[in-house]
Structures are given as C-alpha cells and as structure tokens.
Amino acid sequence: MSTLELINLQKRYQNGYEAVPGLDLEVRDGEFLVLVGPSGCGKSTVLRMVAGLEDISGGDMLIDGVRVNDMGPQQRDIAMVFQSYALYPNMTVGENIGFAMKLRKTDKAVMATKVAEVAALLELDKVLDRKPGQLSGGQRQRVAMGRAIVREPKLFLMDEPLSNLDAKLRVQTRAEISRLQRRLNITTMYVTHDQVEAMTMGDRVAVLRRGYLMQCATPQELYHTPDNLFVGQFIGSPSMNVVRAEVVEGTGGLPALTVGSQTIQLDDAALAQLPGVRGMIGRSVAFGMRPEVLGDEGTSSIDVDVELVEMLGAELLVHATIDAPSVKQTDEGVEIGESNTSMIVASMDARIRVNAASRMSLTLDTSRIHLFDLVTGDAIGKAKVDVG
Amino acid sequence: MIEIFKTFVTVALGLGAFLAVMVGLYWLASQLPEPWRDRARVMVFVGPALVLLVGGLILPSLYTGRLSLFTGPNANKWYGFGNFRELFTDSDNLIVLRNTVWWVILVTLASTVIGITIARLADRMRGEPYAKALIFLPTAISMVGAGVIWNFVYATKGNDPDKQYGLLTWLWLKAEPILPGKQDPHYWLQDREFFGFHSSFLPGLNTLFMIVVIVWIQAGFATVVISAAMKGVPDDLVEAAKIDGATDRQSFFRIVLPYVKGTIITVATTTLIAVLKVFDIVQTMGKGGQFATSTLANDMYQRSFPLSQPGYGAALAVILFVAVVPIVYVNAKNQRNIREGR
C-alpha cells in the first residue's frame, strides 16, 4: 500500500537550467503510471529525483504521506530498473538478486528461498550461477526486474527498461512487466519516450514537455480528448493531422469549418462534442483529425490529392495533400506551416482500392475531430467530460 | 655541415643496402620451384626478426643458464648447482634474498594500496587533476635521480640539530621534546637493524627507507592508472547499489573495487616486476648494496662485474627469471579476463 505525491517539485541545475519548473503529480496505490515525453522533457530527472539520485531543488515529495526530500535512496524503500540494467558484473545472477538482502543482513535461508522464488517467477532458475556477462539481453533485463521485485519495495521505478531489447522481445517483455506489476500490485513509475509503450502499459500516462506536465490521464482519454495540441500530436501513430481552419457560419446557422478551399459542415453530433465552437465564428483554429477518422465512414467529406499509398496488411495508409497550411507544436510555440498545402495521412480499411496520384474524397467523422487554439495550443470548444 | 652530410649519406646508403638485400633475397626466393617458393618468401620477411630474437634474447638466456653452472673468474670450472646451493645457504646471500622478498612485498602492497586510496579520495574532488599531477610527478624522475634527492633527505651531519641539511635528521632532532628518550643523530642508511631489533628475517631500517623512495615513485603510477579505471565504473552501478541500500563504503568495496580488480592486478604485477629488478636505488643509496641492503639485481651486477664471479651472477639472473615467470603468467591471464569482460 503505497502512494507517491509530487507537490510543485522543482529541479534547477547550478548553471541555472530549469529541468523541472514545478510538477504536481500523484501516483495512486498500486497504480502503473507512465511518464512519457520527447527527450529532454525532464522525465528521467523526475524519476531520478524520486529515486533520490538527484537533489530536489524545491517542492515536496511524499511517499505514503511522508516527506522524503532529504532521505537518501537507501532510506526510501524503492527499487529501480535502469536502462542499462546496471547489473553487478562481478556477482552471479543469484548474488545480484540477493544483494539488497545481503546488505540488510537477511537470514541466509530466507534469502535463498526468496531468490529462488523470484528466479522461478522470472524463469531465471537455470542461470542463477552465471555472471551477467554470460546472459542474453532478455535475461539481463529479467535479472534487473528480479533484483527490484525481490525486495517488495514501496515503489517501483523503471527507466526505459525495454530500450535495449530488440523489437520482438520488447513487445513480449512489455506484456510481461505489465502482468507482473498487476500481480504484485506495486505502485510503479515508468519512464519511456515511446508513446506506444506508454499507452499499452500505463494505468495512467503523464505527458511531459520541457519539464511541464501537459496532461495526465488514462490512455483512452489522452488519445480521444487531448488537452492540447502537443498531447494530440505526441500520442498516436501515425500522428494526428492538424491543419489551419476557420470557423464560419454554415448552413442553417450551424458552424462550419473552412479548410483551404473546402467547407466542412458540423452537424449535431459534432456540436455535441464541441459545443464551444458555436461561439467561435470568425476565428482561426488548429483543426485536428486522427488518421482513422478519415476515409472509413462519416457524415462529411474532404477532397485530397493522393500522393502515396502504403499497404500495411490490416490497414492502408494514404498520404495525401490538402490545400491548407499544417499546424504543429514546436518548442517555440504553435507553428503554422508557410506552405499553403500540407500532408495528411488517412488510415483506411485495407480492402479499399486507392490509386496513388489521384484525387479522392475522404469521408470524415466530424464527431471525432479536435480543435486547438492557434496561439496557446490548448484544446478548445470541448464539452466537459469526466473520465476515470 | 660536412658531418651532417656524411651522416645523411651513411644512413641513406645503409637503408639502400638493406633494401637491396631484401629485394635481392625476395627475388632469389621467387626463383625457387613451387613447393619451396612460398616458404622461402616467408623466411625472407620473418628471418631478420627471428635472427635478432634468437641472437639477442634466446641465445644469451641459454648462455646465462649454462654460465650459472660454472665458477671461477672466467667461469670455466664446472660447478653444477653449486652457485644455487650457495645462493640459498650462505648467510650473506640469504640477506640478499630476504631483502628482495621484502622489497617486492612492501613496495607492491604499499604502492597499490596508496594508489587505490588516493584515487578514491581524489575522485570527484575539486582540483583533482592537480592533485593527481602532483602525485604523478615523481614517476617521471629517474631512479638514480630519486636516489640522489632522497640521499639528501636522509643525510646526517654531526650532532648539531641546526647544522643538519638532511630533512629527516633535522626533524628527528627537533622532535626531541615530543619523543621519548634521547635523540641522537642517526645514520639512517647505515642502520641494518629493524628499529633496533636484530633479526635475520626482518629488513633493516635502511632498506625500509629505500623502499619509501620507490613507493614514492610507484604510487603515482598506481594512482593514475587505478583512478582512470575507477572513472570507468558506470554511474548506474553505483546508483543501483545505493538504491539497493549500500552505503558509500559498501558500494566502494563491493562494486567499485571488484570492477577495477583487473586493473589493480595489472598495476600490482607491473610494480612487482619493476621491484624485482630494483638496482639503481640500492646502487645510489646503499652504496652498491652495503650495510646489508643488497638485492638480487644489485648483487647480480656486483658479482658479475666488480667481484668477477660471472657464474654466481648468472645464477642470480636465472633466479630472477624463474621468479618473473609466474607473475607474467598471472598478468597474461588477467589481461585475457579483462578482454573477455571478466
């Protein structure tokens, strides 16, 4: 039973660089929370502060309600899996797993039993006497896991533990870690830059950008109702298509969106999702559509020039141009493309035949579109929904 | 000017002649019929190196081995293993062996331990590069130079404390009020007793003072090499140990030291071999090994040349060779372990 609370947590380096300007985050008991973001977003710094490997410059950190700011890593009762695994090369697998217990002068028999238990759980029983240098990448990863879980810590920290594995093993280990975490029910904070990992593993996912928390929510929420342009474009692969559009008055007084030379009429279903759009007539916005919202079914449509068709087996990715400038979130702010055309990607049923270098009309489900402010990047017009 | 030109021409001629011989030999080898041609070509290239190796190393070694079985000023009288028997029975010779053993033990141990300690203390300290540079400086001094410098430190002149130029004697006499008993001027490098205690197993004080000099030289080398190895210990490992609950001391002894074990063995064996051959310090500070300070290498020189006992000198060389073999073996094995990622 453990919780972790970060209250206005700050990290400033001596050279004045502010890695984390102030982070509020809570990891609930037994929860699997994933910190995700591009490199340099401060996610590893936060994890290392939680571990006690980095000083905290400001704010509070509570484990189970107890302030641990000034405690060393030894006192925090946490376990960590490193990206490099950090296995002790001079010790066997068994000694690696039992090292923490040995330091605590645990009874030898108890130690042996626990190591054996964990080894059996992670299928390491046959390699207990080997040194890390003699193990495969996957086995090393499991030893690192074993070293962490054998202690039954309050908190489990993982720093990109899968990034040294090949693609196939990564998918397999991803599932194993999730299963193990649910089974042991240990509160976990997991850092990754891979949004697929974040979405598949996390109970909740916290998206960080330059030290700021952009959104912390369940994977579904992040995907379907992103709080801002950054989250919208960071989560999802292929990423969300965002172009500039104007809100205009369409037929019957209902709002519509002008995208380049085309007008997309919003219907009641769309307005139920985006009630705020009624008050935005005349305003320029960033208009986001996920690839799967295009092309399958919908109440509206949009004409595009197909440039390239990628057949992925289950789906078809159609790369096409549209006559509206693209919008993306950069470090400097929201950036509107200079060109008046932009590339968009539609994910369609693989059975549909699409010819490259043709003009086609893609259907659009307007009830699943997103609108963002062109200056702040915040999601606008959304209905207030409480999920989770 | 003429001289320079002459030298230049001589070198050019020499190189040209060498090249001509090589090309000529290669051409000759190429003229041979098929089964012999390739072998002859190999010999043309490997041959010169082989000649040097055999003539410069293997033959002299064998000759030394043969020499060790003879006695007399010209080493022409068959003596069997007599030299070795003397070496291990005569009391003066046993002192040489005893000294060498102490040299090897104390210098290797002290330099390595000091190296580890300073490397650890200096690690991540402010001004670390300067501290290490200072400690490394003596390594650049020749042994003879170091011997001369330290001769001054240990020098004693008369009874008057204020007339001393030897630092140690001066300190010794000045410390009179603090130390128990009466402080007489002491001739450090002539004191063959172990702190006033006469023993045939323990080294003399003079030997210990000479050992200090080599430790002073060797510790810098050990520090720099071990420090570099410690920098190579991944931060993750130490951090993982911390999270596992290890204190700084525990993570040093259980993670860092085992990680740099290979380097420590390399440093220790290198020092060991260097000390086994210790000669210059004994020559300069012990006046050629007097006052019971001689060592194997020093004695080898004294016997072979000034004392005209080439047979006995050769026997000492053989003993040195035999003593080095296991160290070289350990070192080679250690290098292999390091390469294979331990």
XYZ file of C-alpha atoms in Angstrom, chain A:
388
model
C 0.000 0.000 0.000
C 1.974 2.991 -1.226
C 1.355 6.296 -2.840
C 3.684 8.908 -4.262
C 2.872 12.595 -4.332
C 4.909 15.255 -6.061
C 3.900 18.748 -4.980
C 5.372 21.602 -7.015
C 8.521 19.518 -7.473
C 11.373 21.537 -8.937
C 14.802 20.836 -10.350
C 17.264 23.580 -11.136
C 20.867 22.924 -12.017
C 23.766 25.064 -10.840
C 24.127 26.622 -14.273
C 20.604 27.969 -13.873
C 18.970 25.470 -16.205
C 15.500 24.611 -15.015
C 14.837 20.977 -15.883
C 11.587 20.781 -13.944
C 9.967 24.146 -13.183
C 7.257 22.753 -10.920
C 5.472 19.447 -11.208
C 2.349 18.261 -9.445
C 1.673 14.591 -9.851
C 0.196 11.771 -7.836
C 0.778 8.074 -8.272
C -2.020 6.152 -6.608
C -1.656 2.966 -4.657
C -0.896 0.023 -6.937
C -1.049 2.214 -9.988
C 1.165 1.893 -13.058
C 1.963 5.454 -14.032
C 3.965 6.114 -17.164
C 5.958 9.314 -17.648
C 6.337 9.925 -21.343
C 7.699 12.721 -23.456
C 10.347 13.547 -26.020
C 13.995 13.526 -24.989
C 14.906 16.416 -22.724
C 11.403 16.703 -21.307
C 12.629 16.015 -17.766
C 11.054 12.600 -17.309
C 14.268 10.861 -16.294
C 15.145 13.754 -13.994
C 11.815 13.360 -12.223
C 12.361 9.621 -11.853
C 15.874 10.152 -10.517
C 14.564 12.681 -8.025
C 12.002 10.160 -6.853
C 14.802 7.597 -6.522
C 16.879 10.021 -4.501
C 19.693 10.096 -7.052
C 19.120 13.798 -7.816
C 18.652 16.553 -5.297
C 15.274 18.215 -5.164
C 15.551 21.995 -5.676
C 12.095 22.842 -4.457
C 8.665 21.482 -3.640
C 7.807 18.332 -1.752
C 7.907 14.651 -2.391
C 5.785 12.384 -0.252
C 5.886 8.613 -0.166
C 2.899 7.298 1.772
C 2.357 10.803 3.063
C 5.879 11.057 4.496
C 8.147 13.793 3.150
C 11.233 12.116 1.716
C 13.019 15.115 0.150
C 16.014 14.777 2.413
C 16.205 10.998 2.596
C 18.882 9.121 0.681
C 17.925 6.414 -1.767
C 18.785 3.856 0.896
C 16.010 5.081 3.180
C 13.236 5.472 0.658
C 12.495 1.767 0.198
C 12.278 1.935 -3.537
C 13.605 -0.301 -6.275
C 14.710 0.790 -9.677
C 15.307 -0.868 -13.025
C 17.890 1.016 -15.061
C 18.000 1.389 -18.800
C 21.423 -0.242 -18.781
C 20.137 -2.775 -16.182
C 23.191 -1.880 -14.054
C 23.812 -5.498 -13.088
C 26.853 -6.010 -10.879
C 29.298 -7.731 -13.257
C 31.313 -9.405 -10.514
C 28.303 -11.166 -8.995
C 26.269 -14.107 -10.233
C 22.599 -13.723 -11.094
C 21.665 -15.081 -7.676
C 24.015 -12.666 -5.890
C 22.711 -9.777 -7.952
C 19.151 -10.540 -6.934
C 20.095 -11.126 -3.314
C 22.464 -8.156 -2.937
C 19.964 -5.829 -1.249
C 19.012 -8.542 1.229
C 22.646 -9.348 1.892
C 23.284 -5.703 2.761
C 20.380 -5.868 5.174
C 21.931 -8.983 6.716
C 18.866 -11.056 5.933
C 18.984 -14.617 7.176
C 20.742 -16.825 4.592
C 17.962 -19.387 4.373
C 15.286 -16.722 3.939
C 17.420 -15.061 1.296
C 17.924 -18.286 -0.643
C 14.193 -19.001 -0.602
C 13.298 -15.534 -1.820
C 15.899 -15.531 -4.564
C 14.675 -18.941 -5.693
C 11.070 -17.708 -5.690
C 11.860 -14.682 -7.804
C 14.093 -16.691 -10.102
C 11.283 -19.158 -10.702
C 8.833 -16.328 -11.347
C 11.146 -14.801 -13.954
C 12.404 -18.119 -15.357
C 15.923 -17.443 -14.221
C 16.340 -20.587 -12.123
C 18.677 -22.211 -14.639
C 21.071 -19.269 -14.848
C 21.363 -18.367 -11.154
C 25.067 -19.235 -11.096
C 26.003 -17.343 -14.220
C 27.540 -13.903 -14.368
C 25.638 -11.134 -16.185
C 28.230 -11.176 -18.969
C 27.075 -14.657 -19.929
C 23.391 -13.778 -20.286
C 21.289 -12.683 -23.247
C 19.744 -9.214 -23.324
C 16.336 -10.515 -22.326
C 17.757 -12.491 -19.419
C 19.692 -9.472 -18.161
C 16.517 -7.445 -18.274
C 14.763 -10.095 -16.197
C 17.603 -10.151 -13.659
C 17.213 -6.383 -13.292
C 13.497 -6.916 -12.718
C 14.238 -9.679 -10.256
C 16.607 -7.513 -8.291
C 13.834 -4.948 -7.982
C 10.905 -7.169 -7.088
C 12.707 -9.410 -4.620
C 12.721 -6.556 -2.122
C 8.975 -5.930 -2.252
C 9.620 -2.198 -2.240
C 7.061 0.532 -1.680
C 7.746 1.930 -5.080
C 8.959 0.520 -8.314
C 10.850 2.842 -10.654
C 11.720 1.922 -14.215
C 13.849 3.996 -16.530
C 13.279 2.891 -20.122
C 13.867 -0.746 -19.218
C 12.975 -2.020 -22.669
C 15.046 0.235 -24.869
C 17.966 -2.198 -25.108
C 15.849 -5.076 -26.360
C 15.055 -5.908 -29.969
C 11.579 -5.088 -31.261
C 10.078 -8.541 -30.831
C 11.429 -9.085 -27.341
C 10.322 -5.608 -26.379
C 6.680 -6.356 -27.173
C 6.868 -9.612 -25.251
C 8.622 -8.099 -22.226
C 6.217 -5.167 -22.234
C 3.357 -7.556 -21.593
C 5.394 -9.475 -19.001
C 6.149 -6.347 -17.000
C 2.501 -5.266 -17.079
C 1.390 -8.686 -15.904
C 3.978 -8.774 -13.161
C 3.063 -5.316 -11.932
C -0.632 -6.194 -11.694
C 0.164 -9.431 -9.950
C 2.472 -7.864 -7.363
C 0.335 -4.733 -7.149
C 3.326 -2.490 -6.508
C 2.955 1.232 -7.163
C 5.051 1.878 -10.253
C 6.509 4.853 -12.053
C 7.772 4.028 -15.516
C 9.685 6.331 -17.828
C 9.731 5.956 -21.593
C 9.959 8.081 -24.704
C 7.930 5.556 -26.650
C 4.276 6.525 -26.714
C 3.206 3.022 -27.735
C 4.821 1.634 -24.589
C 3.160 4.358 -22.546
C -0.281 3.674 -23.989
C -0.102 -0.105 -23.694
C 1.326 -0.299 -20.189
C 0.100 2.623 -18.168
C -2.987 2.796 -15.998
C -2.448 6.489 -16.422
C 0.038 8.317 -18.583
C 1.652 11.629 -17.713
C 2.891 13.510 -20.765
C 5.775 15.877 -20.052
C 7.216 18.582 -22.231
C 10.187 20.691 -21.180
C 9.517 19.929 -17.555
C 5.841 20.814 -17.656
C 3.043 18.317 -17.228
C 0.937 18.549 -20.381
C -1.703 16.056 -19.330
C -2.047 13.112 -17.009
C -4.874 10.769 -17.848
C -5.777 7.257 -18.881
C -4.515 6.189 -22.310
C -8.064 6.382 -23.755
C -8.565 9.896 -22.500
C -5.194 11.036 -23.789
C -5.994 9.650 -27.180
C -9.570 10.762 -27.542
C -9.615 14.008 -25.612
C -6.120 15.507 -25.592
C -5.857 18.679 -23.537
C -3.612 20.369 -26.038
C -2.012 20.186 -29.438
C 1.216 18.694 -28.048
C -0.512 15.707 -26.473
C -2.718 15.308 -29.550
C 0.268 15.069 -31.838
C 2.600 13.182 -29.479
C 0.167 10.373 -28.728
C -0.918 8.151 -31.593
C 0.930 6.693 -34.542
C 0.691 7.857 -37.278
C 0.163 11.120 -35.509
C -2.830 13.405 -35.688
C -3.235 15.530 -38.831
C -3.535 19.169 -37.888
C -4.230 21.968 -40.372
C -5.346 25.533 -40.052
C -9.083 26.156 -40.463
C -11.565 28.990 -39.975
C -14.807 28.646 -38.104
C -17.550 30.097 -40.303
C -21.315 30.133 -40.281
C -22.570 27.257 -42.384
C -25.990 26.081 -43.458
C -28.882 26.646 -41.057
C -26.801 28.915 -38.856
C -24.683 25.961 -37.644
C -20.922 26.456 -37.556
C -18.750 25.021 -40.262
C -15.000 24.802 -40.822
C -13.261 26.224 -43.838
C -10.201 24.186 -44.677
C -8.355 25.678 -47.636
C -10.890 25.830 -50.420
C -13.332 23.438 -48.783
C -16.013 23.809 -46.179
C -16.839 21.096 -43.684
C -20.264 21.390 -42.170
C -20.504 20.444 -38.483
C -23.633 18.507 -37.567
C -25.383 17.994 -34.237
C -23.210 15.036 -33.296
C -20.104 17.139 -33.811
C -21.529 20.050 -31.891
C -22.410 17.763 -29.001
C -18.677 17.025 -28.704
C -17.574 20.591 -29.396
C -20.327 22.833 -28.030
C -17.969 25.757 -27.642
C -17.488 26.064 -31.378
C -20.750 27.979 -31.695
C -19.128 30.996 -30.119
C -16.055 30.941 -32.328
C -17.423 32.025 -35.641
C -14.830 34.062 -37.495
C -11.908 32.622 -35.567
C -8.912 30.738 -36.960
C -8.209 27.424 -35.237
C -5.986 24.363 -35.487
C -8.134 21.547 -36.802
C -7.055 18.041 -35.850
C -8.173 14.742 -37.312
C -6.711 11.375 -36.426
C -5.861 9.193 -39.432
C -8.616 6.673 -38.660
C -11.291 9.385 -38.601
C -10.651 9.896 -42.286
C -11.800 7.597 -45.029
C -13.867 4.866 -43.401
C -17.223 6.326 -42.606
C -18.588 9.678 -41.623
C -21.078 12.358 -42.238
C -18.812 14.740 -44.056
C -16.024 14.503 -46.548
C -12.867 16.188 -47.614
C -11.146 16.161 -51.011
C -7.455 15.378 -51.195
C -4.721 14.579 -53.735
C -3.316 11.140 -53.046
C 0.464 11.021 -53.232
C 1.397 7.679 -51.768
C -0.393 4.564 -50.610
C 1.188 2.262 -48.008
C -0.279 -1.197 -47.580
C 0.308 -2.449 -44.040
C -1.798 -5.597 -44.251
C -4.634 -4.774 -41.879
C -4.792 -1.159 -42.879
C -3.958 1.135 -45.688
C -2.127 4.382 -45.078
C -2.992 7.044 -47.612
C -0.631 10.019 -47.731
C -2.326 12.933 -49.413
C -2.042 16.688 -49.740
C -4.679 19.186 -48.775
C -4.724 22.896 -49.572
C -4.408 24.228 -46.037
C -1.256 25.016 -44.011
C -0.152 22.498 -41.444
C -0.013 23.317 -37.728
C 2.376 21.793 -35.262
C 3.600 22.342 -31.732
C 7.283 23.213 -31.570
C 9.447 24.309 -28.677
C 8.872 27.919 -29.655
C 5.101 27.588 -29.688
C 2.422 26.718 -32.195
C 3.857 26.877 -35.683
C 1.757 27.347 -38.784
C 3.318 25.981 -41.958
C 4.477 28.505 -44.552
C 3.204 26.494 -47.471
C -0.485 26.601 -48.251
C -0.621 22.850 -48.683
C 0.165 20.141 -46.194
C 0.448 16.388 -45.973
C -2.175 14.386 -44.150
C -2.397 10.669 -43.501
C -5.568 8.607 -43.559
C -5.754 5.098 -42.197
C -8.282 3.084 -44.143
C -9.657 -0.405 -44.489
C -7.095 -2.397 -46.479
C -9.746 -3.707 -48.835
C -10.426 -0.300 -50.317
C -8.585 0.329 -53.570
C -6.845 3.655 -53.726
C -4.740 4.835 -56.620
C -1.734 6.958 -55.997
C -1.635 10.275 -57.876
C -5.405 10.569 -57.984
C -7.854 12.982 -56.417
C -10.225 11.374 -53.970
C -12.821 12.288 -51.446
C -12.177 11.053 -47.912
C -15.124 10.695 -45.603
C -14.754 12.455 -42.267
C -16.407 11.645 -38.947
C -16.906 15.171 -37.615
C -17.923 13.931 -34.171
C -14.310 12.821 -33.620
C -12.436 15.950 -34.634
C -10.313 18.213 -32.404
C -9.888 21.956 -32.288
C -6.927 23.765 -30.706
C -6.077 27.381 -30.084
C -3.600 28.666 -32.654
C -1.597 30.561 -30.040
C -1.635 28.518 -26.845
C -2.224 25.112 -28.400
C -4.917 24.350 -25.818
C -7.877 22.226 -26.826
C -10.926 24.461 -27.364
C -14.641 24.001 -27.744
C -14.633 20.687 -25.834
C -17.562 19.518 -23.778
C -16.557 18.932 -20.187
C -16.281 15.182 -19.791
C -15.185 13.379 -16.722
C -13.496 10.119 -17.441
C -11.692 7.929 -14.943
